[in-house]
Coordinates of C-alpha atoms in Angstrom, one line a residue:
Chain A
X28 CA 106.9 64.9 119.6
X29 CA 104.8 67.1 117.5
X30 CA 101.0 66.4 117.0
X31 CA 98.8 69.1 116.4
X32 CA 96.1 66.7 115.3
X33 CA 93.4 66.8 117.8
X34 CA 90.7 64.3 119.4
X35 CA 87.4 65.9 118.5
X36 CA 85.8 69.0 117.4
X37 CA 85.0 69.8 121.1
X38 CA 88.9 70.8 121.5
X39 CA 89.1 73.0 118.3
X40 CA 88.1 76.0 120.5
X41 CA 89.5 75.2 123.6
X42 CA 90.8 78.1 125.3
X43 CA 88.3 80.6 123.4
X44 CA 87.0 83.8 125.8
X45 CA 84.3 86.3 125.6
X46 CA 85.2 89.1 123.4
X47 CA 88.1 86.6 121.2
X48 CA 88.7 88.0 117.7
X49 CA 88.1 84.8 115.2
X50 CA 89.3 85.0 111.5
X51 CA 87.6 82.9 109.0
X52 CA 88.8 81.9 105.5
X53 CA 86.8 80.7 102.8
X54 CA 85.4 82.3 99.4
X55 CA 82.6 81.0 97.5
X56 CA 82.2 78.5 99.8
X57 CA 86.1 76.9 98.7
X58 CA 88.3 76.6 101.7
X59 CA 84.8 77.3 104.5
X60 CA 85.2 75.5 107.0
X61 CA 81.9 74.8 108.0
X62 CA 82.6 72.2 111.0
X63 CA 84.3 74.7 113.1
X64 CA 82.0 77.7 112.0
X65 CA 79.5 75.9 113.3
X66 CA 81.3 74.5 116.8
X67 CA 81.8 78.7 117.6
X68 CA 78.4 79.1 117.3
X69 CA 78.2 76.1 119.9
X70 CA 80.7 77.5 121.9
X71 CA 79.3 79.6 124.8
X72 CA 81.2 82.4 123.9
X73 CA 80.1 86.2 122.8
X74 CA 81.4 89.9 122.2
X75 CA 83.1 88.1 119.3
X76 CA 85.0 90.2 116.7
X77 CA 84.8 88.4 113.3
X78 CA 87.3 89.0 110.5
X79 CA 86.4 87.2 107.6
X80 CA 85.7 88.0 104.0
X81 CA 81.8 87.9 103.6
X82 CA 79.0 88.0 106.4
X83 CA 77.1 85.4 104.2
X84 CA 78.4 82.0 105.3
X85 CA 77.7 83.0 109.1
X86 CA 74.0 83.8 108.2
X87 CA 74.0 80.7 106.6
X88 CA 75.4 78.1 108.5
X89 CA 75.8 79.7 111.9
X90 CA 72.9 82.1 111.9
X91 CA 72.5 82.3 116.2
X92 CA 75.8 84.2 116.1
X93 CA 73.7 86.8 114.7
X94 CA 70.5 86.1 115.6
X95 CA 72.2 86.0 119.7
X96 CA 73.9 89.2 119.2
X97 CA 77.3 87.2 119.9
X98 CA 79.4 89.1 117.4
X99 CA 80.0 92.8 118.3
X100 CA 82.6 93.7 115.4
X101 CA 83.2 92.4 111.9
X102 CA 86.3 93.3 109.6
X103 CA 84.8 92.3 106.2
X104 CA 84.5 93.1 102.4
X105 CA 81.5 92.1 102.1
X106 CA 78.6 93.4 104.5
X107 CA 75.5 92.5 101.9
X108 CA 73.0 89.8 102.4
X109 CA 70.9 87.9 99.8
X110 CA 68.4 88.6 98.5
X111 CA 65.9 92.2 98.8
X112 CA 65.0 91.9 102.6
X113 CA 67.5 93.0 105.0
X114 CA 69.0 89.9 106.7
X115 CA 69.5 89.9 110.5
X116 CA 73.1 91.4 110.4
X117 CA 71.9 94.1 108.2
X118 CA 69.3 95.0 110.5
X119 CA 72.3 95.2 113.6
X120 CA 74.3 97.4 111.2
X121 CA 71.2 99.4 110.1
X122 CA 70.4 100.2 114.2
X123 CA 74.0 100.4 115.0
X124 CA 74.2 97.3 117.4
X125 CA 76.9 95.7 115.1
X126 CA 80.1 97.5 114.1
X127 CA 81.6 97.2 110.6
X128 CA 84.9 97.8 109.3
X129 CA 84.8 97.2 105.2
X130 CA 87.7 97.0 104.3
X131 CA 88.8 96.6 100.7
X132 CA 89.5 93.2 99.7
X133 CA 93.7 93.5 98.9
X134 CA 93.5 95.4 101.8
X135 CA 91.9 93.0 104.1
X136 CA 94.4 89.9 102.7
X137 CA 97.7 92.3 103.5
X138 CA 96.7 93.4 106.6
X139 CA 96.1 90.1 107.6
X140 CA 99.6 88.8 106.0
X141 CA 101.2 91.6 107.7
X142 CA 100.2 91.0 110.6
X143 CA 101.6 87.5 110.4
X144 CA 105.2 88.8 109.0
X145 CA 105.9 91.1 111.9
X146 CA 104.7 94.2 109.1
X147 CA 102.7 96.8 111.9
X148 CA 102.0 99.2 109.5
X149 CA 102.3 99.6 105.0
X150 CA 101.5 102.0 102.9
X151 CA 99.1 101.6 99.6
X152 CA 97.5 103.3 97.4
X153 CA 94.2 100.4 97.5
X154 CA 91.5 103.2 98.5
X155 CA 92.9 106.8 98.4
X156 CA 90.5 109.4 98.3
X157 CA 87.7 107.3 99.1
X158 CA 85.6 107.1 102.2
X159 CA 86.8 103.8 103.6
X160 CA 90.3 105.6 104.1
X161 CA 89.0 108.8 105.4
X162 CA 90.8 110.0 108.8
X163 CA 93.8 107.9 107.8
X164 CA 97.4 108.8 107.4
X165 CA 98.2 109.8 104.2
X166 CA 101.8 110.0 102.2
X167 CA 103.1 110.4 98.5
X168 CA 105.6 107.6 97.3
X169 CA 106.9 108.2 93.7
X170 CA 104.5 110.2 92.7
X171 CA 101.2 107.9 94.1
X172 CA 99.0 109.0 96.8
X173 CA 98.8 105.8 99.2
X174 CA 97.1 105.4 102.8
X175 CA 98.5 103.8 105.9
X176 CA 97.3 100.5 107.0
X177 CA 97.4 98.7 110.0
X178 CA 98.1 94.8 110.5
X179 CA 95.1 92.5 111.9
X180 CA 96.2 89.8 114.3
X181 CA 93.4 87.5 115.8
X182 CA 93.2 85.1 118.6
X183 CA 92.2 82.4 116.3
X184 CA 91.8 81.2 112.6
X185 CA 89.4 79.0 111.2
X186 CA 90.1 77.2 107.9
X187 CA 89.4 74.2 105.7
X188 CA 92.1 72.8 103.7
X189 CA 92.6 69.1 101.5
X190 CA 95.2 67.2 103.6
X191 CA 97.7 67.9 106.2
X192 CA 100.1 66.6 108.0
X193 CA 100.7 65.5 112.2
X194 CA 103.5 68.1 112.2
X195 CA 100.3 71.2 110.6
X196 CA 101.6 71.3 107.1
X197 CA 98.6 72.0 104.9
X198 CA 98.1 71.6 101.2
X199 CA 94.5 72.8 99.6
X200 CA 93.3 71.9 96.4
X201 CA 91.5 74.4 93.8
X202 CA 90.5 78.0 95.4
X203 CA 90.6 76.5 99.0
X204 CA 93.7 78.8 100.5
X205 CA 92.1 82.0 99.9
X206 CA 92.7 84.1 103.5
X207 CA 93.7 80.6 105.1
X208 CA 97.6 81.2 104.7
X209 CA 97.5 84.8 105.6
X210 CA 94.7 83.9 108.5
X211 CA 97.4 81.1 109.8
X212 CA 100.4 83.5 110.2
X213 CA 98.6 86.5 111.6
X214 CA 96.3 84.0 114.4
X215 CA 97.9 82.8 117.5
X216 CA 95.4 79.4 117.4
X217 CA 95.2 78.3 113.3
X218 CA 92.7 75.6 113.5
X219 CA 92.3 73.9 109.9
X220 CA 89.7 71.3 109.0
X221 CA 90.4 68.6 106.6
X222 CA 89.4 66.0 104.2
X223 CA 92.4 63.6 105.4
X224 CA 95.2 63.6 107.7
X225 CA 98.8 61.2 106.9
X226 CA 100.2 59.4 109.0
X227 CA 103.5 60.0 106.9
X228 CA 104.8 63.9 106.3
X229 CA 103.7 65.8 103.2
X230 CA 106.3 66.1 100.4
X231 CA 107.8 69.8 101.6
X232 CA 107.1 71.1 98.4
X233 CA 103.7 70.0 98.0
X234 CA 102.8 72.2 101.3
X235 CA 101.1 75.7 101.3
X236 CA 100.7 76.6 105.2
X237 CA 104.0 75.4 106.9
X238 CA 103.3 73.8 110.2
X239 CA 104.8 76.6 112.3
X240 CA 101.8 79.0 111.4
X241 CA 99.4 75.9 112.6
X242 CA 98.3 74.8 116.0
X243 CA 95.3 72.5 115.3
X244 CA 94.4 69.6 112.7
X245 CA 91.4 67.6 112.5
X246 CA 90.2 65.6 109.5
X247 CA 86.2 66.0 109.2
X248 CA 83.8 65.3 106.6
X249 CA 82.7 68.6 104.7
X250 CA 80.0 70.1 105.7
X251 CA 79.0 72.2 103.3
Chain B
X11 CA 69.6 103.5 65.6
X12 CA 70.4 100.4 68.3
X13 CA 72.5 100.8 71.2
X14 CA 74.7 98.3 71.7
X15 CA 73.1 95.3 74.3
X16 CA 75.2 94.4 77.1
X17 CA 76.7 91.2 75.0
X18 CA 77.8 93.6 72.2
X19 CA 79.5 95.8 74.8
X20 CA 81.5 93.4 76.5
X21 CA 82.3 91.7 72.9
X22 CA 83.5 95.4 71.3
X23 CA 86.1 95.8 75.1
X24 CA 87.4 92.2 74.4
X25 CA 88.6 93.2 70.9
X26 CA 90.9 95.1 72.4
X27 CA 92.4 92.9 75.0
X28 CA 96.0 92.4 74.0
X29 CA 97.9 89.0 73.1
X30 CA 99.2 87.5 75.6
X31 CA 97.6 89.6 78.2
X32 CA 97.3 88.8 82.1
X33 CA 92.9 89.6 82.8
X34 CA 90.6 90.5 85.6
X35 CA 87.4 91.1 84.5
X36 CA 84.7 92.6 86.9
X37 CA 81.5 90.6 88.3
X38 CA 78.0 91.5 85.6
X39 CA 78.8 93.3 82.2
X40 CA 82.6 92.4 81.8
X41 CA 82.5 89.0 82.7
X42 CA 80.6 88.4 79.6
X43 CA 84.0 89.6 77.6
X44 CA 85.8 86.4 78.0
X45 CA 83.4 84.8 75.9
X46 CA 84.2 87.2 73.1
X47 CA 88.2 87.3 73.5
X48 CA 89.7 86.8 70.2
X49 CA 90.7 83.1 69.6
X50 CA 93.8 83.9 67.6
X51 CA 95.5 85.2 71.0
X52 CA 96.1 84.0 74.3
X53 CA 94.7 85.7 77.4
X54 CA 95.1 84.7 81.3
X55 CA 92.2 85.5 83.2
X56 CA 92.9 86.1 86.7
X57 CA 90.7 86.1 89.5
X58 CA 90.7 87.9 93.3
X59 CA 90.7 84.7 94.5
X60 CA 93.6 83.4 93.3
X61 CA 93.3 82.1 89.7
X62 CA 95.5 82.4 86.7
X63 CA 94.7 81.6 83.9
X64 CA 90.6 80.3 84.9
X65 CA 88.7 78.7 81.8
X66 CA 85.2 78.3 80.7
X67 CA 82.4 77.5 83.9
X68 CA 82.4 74.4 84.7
X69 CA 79.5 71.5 82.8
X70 CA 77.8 69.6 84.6
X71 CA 79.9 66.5 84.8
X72 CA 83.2 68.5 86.0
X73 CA 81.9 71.0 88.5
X74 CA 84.0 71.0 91.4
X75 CA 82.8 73.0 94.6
X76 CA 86.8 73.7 95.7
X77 CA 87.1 75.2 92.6
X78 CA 85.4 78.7 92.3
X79 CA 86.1 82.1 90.2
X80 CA 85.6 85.4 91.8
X81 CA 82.0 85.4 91.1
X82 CA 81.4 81.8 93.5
X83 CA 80.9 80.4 90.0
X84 CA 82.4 76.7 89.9
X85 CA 84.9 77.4 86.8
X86 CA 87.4 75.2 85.3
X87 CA 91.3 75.7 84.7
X88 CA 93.1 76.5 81.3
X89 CA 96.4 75.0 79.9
X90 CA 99.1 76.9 82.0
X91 CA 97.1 78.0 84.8
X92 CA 98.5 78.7 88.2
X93 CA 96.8 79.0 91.3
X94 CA 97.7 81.3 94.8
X95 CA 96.2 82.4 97.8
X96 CA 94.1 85.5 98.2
X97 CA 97.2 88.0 99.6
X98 CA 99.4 86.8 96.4
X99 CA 96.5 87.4 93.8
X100 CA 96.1 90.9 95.3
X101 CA 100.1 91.2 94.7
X102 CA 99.2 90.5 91.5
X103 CA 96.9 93.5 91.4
X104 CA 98.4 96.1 93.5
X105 CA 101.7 95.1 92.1
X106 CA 101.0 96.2 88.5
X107 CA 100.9 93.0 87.0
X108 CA 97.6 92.6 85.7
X109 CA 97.4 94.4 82.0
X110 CA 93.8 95.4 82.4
X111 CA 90.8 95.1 84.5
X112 CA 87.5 95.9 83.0
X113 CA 84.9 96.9 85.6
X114 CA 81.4 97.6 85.9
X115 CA 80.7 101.2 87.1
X116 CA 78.2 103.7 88.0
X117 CA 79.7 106.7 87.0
X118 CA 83.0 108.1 85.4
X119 CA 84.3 111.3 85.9
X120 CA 86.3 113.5 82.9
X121 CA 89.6 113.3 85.2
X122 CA 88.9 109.2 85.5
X123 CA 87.3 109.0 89.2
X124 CA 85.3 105.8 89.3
X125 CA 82.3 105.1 91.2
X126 CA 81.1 101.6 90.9
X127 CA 80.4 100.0 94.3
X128 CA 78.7 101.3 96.5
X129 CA 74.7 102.1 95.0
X130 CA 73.8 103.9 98.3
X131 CA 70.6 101.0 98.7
X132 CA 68.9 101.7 101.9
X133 CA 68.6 98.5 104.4
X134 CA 71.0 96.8 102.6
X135 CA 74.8 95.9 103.6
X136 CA 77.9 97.6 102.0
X137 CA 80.1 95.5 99.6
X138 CA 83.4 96.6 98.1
X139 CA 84.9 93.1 97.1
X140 CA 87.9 93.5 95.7
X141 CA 87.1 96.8 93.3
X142 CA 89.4 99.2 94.9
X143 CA 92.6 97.3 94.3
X144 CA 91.8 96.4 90.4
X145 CA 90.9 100.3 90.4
X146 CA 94.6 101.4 91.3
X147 CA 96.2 98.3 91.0
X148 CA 95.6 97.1 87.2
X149 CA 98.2 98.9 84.6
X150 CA 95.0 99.8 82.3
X151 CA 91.3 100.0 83.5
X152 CA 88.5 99.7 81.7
X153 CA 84.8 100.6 82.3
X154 CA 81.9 98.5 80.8
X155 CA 78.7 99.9 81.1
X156 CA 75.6 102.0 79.8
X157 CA 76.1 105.6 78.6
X158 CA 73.0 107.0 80.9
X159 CA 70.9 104.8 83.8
X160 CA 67.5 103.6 83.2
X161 CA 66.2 107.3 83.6
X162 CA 68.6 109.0 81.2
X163 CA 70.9 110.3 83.4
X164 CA 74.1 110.5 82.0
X165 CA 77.0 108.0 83.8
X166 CA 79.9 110.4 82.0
X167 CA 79.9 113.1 84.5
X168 CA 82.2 116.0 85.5
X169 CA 82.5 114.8 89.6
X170 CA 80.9 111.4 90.3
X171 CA 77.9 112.0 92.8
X172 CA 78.2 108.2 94.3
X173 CA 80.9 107.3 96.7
X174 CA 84.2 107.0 95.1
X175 CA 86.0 103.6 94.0
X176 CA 89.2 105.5 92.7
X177 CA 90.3 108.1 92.1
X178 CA 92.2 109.3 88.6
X179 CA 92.0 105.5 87.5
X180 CA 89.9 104.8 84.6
X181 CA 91.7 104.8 80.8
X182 CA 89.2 103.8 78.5
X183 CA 84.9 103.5 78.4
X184 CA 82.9 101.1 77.0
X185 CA 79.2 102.0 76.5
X186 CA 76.3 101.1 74.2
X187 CA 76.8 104.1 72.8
X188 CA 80.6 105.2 72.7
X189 CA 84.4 104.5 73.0
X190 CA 86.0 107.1 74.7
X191 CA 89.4 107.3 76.3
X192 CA 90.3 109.8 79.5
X193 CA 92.4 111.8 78.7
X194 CA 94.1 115.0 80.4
X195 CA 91.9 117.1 78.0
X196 CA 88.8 115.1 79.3
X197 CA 86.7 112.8 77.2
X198 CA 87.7 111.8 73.9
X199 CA 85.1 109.4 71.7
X200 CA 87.0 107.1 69.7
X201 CA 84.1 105.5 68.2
X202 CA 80.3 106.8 68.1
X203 CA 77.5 104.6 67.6
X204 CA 76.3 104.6 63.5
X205 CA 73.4 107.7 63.2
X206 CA 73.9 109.0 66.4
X207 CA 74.5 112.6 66.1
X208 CA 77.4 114.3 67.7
X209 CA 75.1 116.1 69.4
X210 CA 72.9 113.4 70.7
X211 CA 75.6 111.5 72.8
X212 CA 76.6 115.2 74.1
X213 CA 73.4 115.7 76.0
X214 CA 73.5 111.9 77.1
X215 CA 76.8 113.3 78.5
X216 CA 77.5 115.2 81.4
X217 CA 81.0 116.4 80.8
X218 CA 82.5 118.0 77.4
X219 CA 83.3 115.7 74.8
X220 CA 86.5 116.1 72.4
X221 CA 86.2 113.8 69.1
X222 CA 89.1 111.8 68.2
X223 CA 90.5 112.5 64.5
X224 CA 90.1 109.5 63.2
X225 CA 86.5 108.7 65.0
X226 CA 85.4 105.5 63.8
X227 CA 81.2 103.9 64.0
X228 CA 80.8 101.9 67.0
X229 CA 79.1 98.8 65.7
X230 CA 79.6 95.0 67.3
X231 CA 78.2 91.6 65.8
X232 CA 74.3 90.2 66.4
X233 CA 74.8 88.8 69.9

């Protein structure tokens, strides 16, 4: 039988290691799912490499991956803290303690949903002739400049969604999916965190993450 | 003479949005625009984040946190709106779907290099969002923003100095002070703000400009 609904929040990261790669979805705070951010900061894990979005949501609701130095590599859009003063993750960027990849945001989505679709490589022309594609392969398609891209894959994905299913079908409601779907395919562990799980299956076409990108459900209050 | 303020600036790029046209406007300055689209034609906003078609923020009484534009602000849905996930609203971009994009920027060059996200602030993190994809992506893009920075220095320049967005992108400029299209001749004004002298936007300009035929006064509603 298929269950991917699990116990407690303790097993959501079973099986995680030092140095795991962990994407995150979530944007604007729709789709963040702040339970399980906050059980890998519980987790006794570090030498973590992050690939999510925006740096803010750690720093804000799982600051001691920061403040512990547990995170040695981020892929991320968005490196900038609130606010004037540096926050702690600028500081480990400023001294060169915490690498960044910045990564355009299109960019970061595909590389992600290539990853999952068996894509190791595309060309686009997100980025030409700027420094965040310097070094890279370049080639002219139809008259457009475009830079090669590599897929992200990542040990596990992180994800809050509306309701699923005890077979992993997901369905969101408003902005939730953001990088969830993409984060699902191109994880080998997609954990998603919702509002309710049914007994009964979800109408197939009322499902946005198909249960075979999806190992582990578990319905938890929102946190946020 | 009065320069345009930055209400009046996004209100004179929305007059040109087309009917029926699919939207992205940028985070600051052309955000504002969607408050000044002309109501006798339909527009679909989209956002990075996966909306079509988003509607006015959200009151008090129907803010819903799952529900967010590309700005975190908690927005609220139009008649016909559709909504995807991230990859598939940057399909929408890359893919030449989107009709325009207006964007904030920090400098244009005469061939249409745009330099709007990366300010160079020390001790703070870098953020490009989702600014390089509109940049290539959108079939027209638009720049909303001041003629010169807070010091004079002109933002229409012959080779941006700040880190580059895109490059070759930008079609049209919005400032408080001019319309003026790219164009592989350089920098044509379409419209010049009333009793500024030819020669006065030229030295807030740091590139040659060329003067439409038909040049027309820049001028935009008390806002």
């Amino acid at each position: 039988m298929i269950d991917k609904r699990i116990e407690n929040i303790a097993a959501a990261l079973d099986g995680i290691t030092d140095g795991a790669s962990v994407m995150i979805s979530g944007f604007g705070g729709a789709g963040l799912p702040v339970v399980l951010i906050r059980a890998l900061e519980a987790a006794s894990v570090d030498n973590l490499t992050l690939i999510l979005n925006s740096l803010r949501f750690i720093e804000t609701y799982a600051p001691g991956l920061f403040a512990d130095k547990r995170v040695r590599k981020t892929v991320s859009s968005a490196a900038r803290g609130r606010g004037k003063e540096s926050s702690e993750y600028e500081l480990q960027l400023e001294q060169g303690t915490l690498e960044l990849e910045l990564v355009p945001q299109g960019t970061f989505a595909e590389r992600m949903r290539a990853g999952g679709a068996g894509i190791p490589a595309f060309y686009t022309p997100t980025g030409f002739g700027t420094k965040l594609t310097e070094g890279k392969e370049t080639r002219e398609f139809n008259g457009r400049q475009c830079v090669l891209e590599t897929a992200l894959t990542a040990d596990f994905a992180l994800m809050r969604a509306d309701v699923a299913d005890r077979w992993g079908n997901v369905s969101f409601r408003g902005t939730q999916a953001n990088f969830g779907p993409a984060m699902a395919m191109a994880s080998r562990v997609a954990v998603v965190e919702v509002e309710r799980v049914l007994d009964e299956p979800l109408p197939p076409n009322a499902i946005d993450i198909p249960g075979i990108f999806t190992q582990r459900i578990i319905a938890v209050p929102d946190e946020r | 003479m009065t320069p345009l303020n930055r209400n009046q600036i996004a209100w004179r790029a929305a007059q040109d949005l087309p009917e029926g046209g699919y939207v992205n406007l940028g985070l600051g300055m052309p955000v504002l625009a969607a408050n000044y689209a002309p109501e006798d034609r339909e527009f679909m906003f989209h956002t990075e984040n996966g909306i079509v078609g988003v509607g006015p923020v959200a009151g008090e009484n129907e803010e819903d946190p799952d529900l967010v534009d590309a700005g975190s602000q908690k927005v609220t849905l139009r008649p016909g709106a559709a909504l995807a996930d991230s990859a598939m609203a940057f399909a929408m971009i890359r893919g030449g779907h989107i009709d325009v994009t207006i964007l904030g920027g920090f400098q244009v060059s005469v061939t249409g290099d745009l330099a709007n996200w990366d300010a160079e602030v020390p001790n703070k993190g870098p953020l490009v969002g989702g600014a390089m994809d509109l940049a290539v992506g959108a079939k027209s893009v638009w720049v909303a923003m001041a003629h010169t920075t807070r010091d004079g220095a002109p933002r229409l320049v012959e080779t941006c100095t700040y880190p580059l967005t895109g490059v070759g992108v930008v079609d049209r400029i919005y400032t408080d002070l001019a319309v003026v299209e790219v164009t592989p001749d350089g920098f044509l004004v379409h419209e010049i703000l009333k009793d500024l002298s030819r020669d006065a936007l030229q030295e807030r300009t740091a590139a040659p400009l060329l003067y439409s035929p038909d040049c027309a006064v820049l001028s935009a509603p008390d806002l």
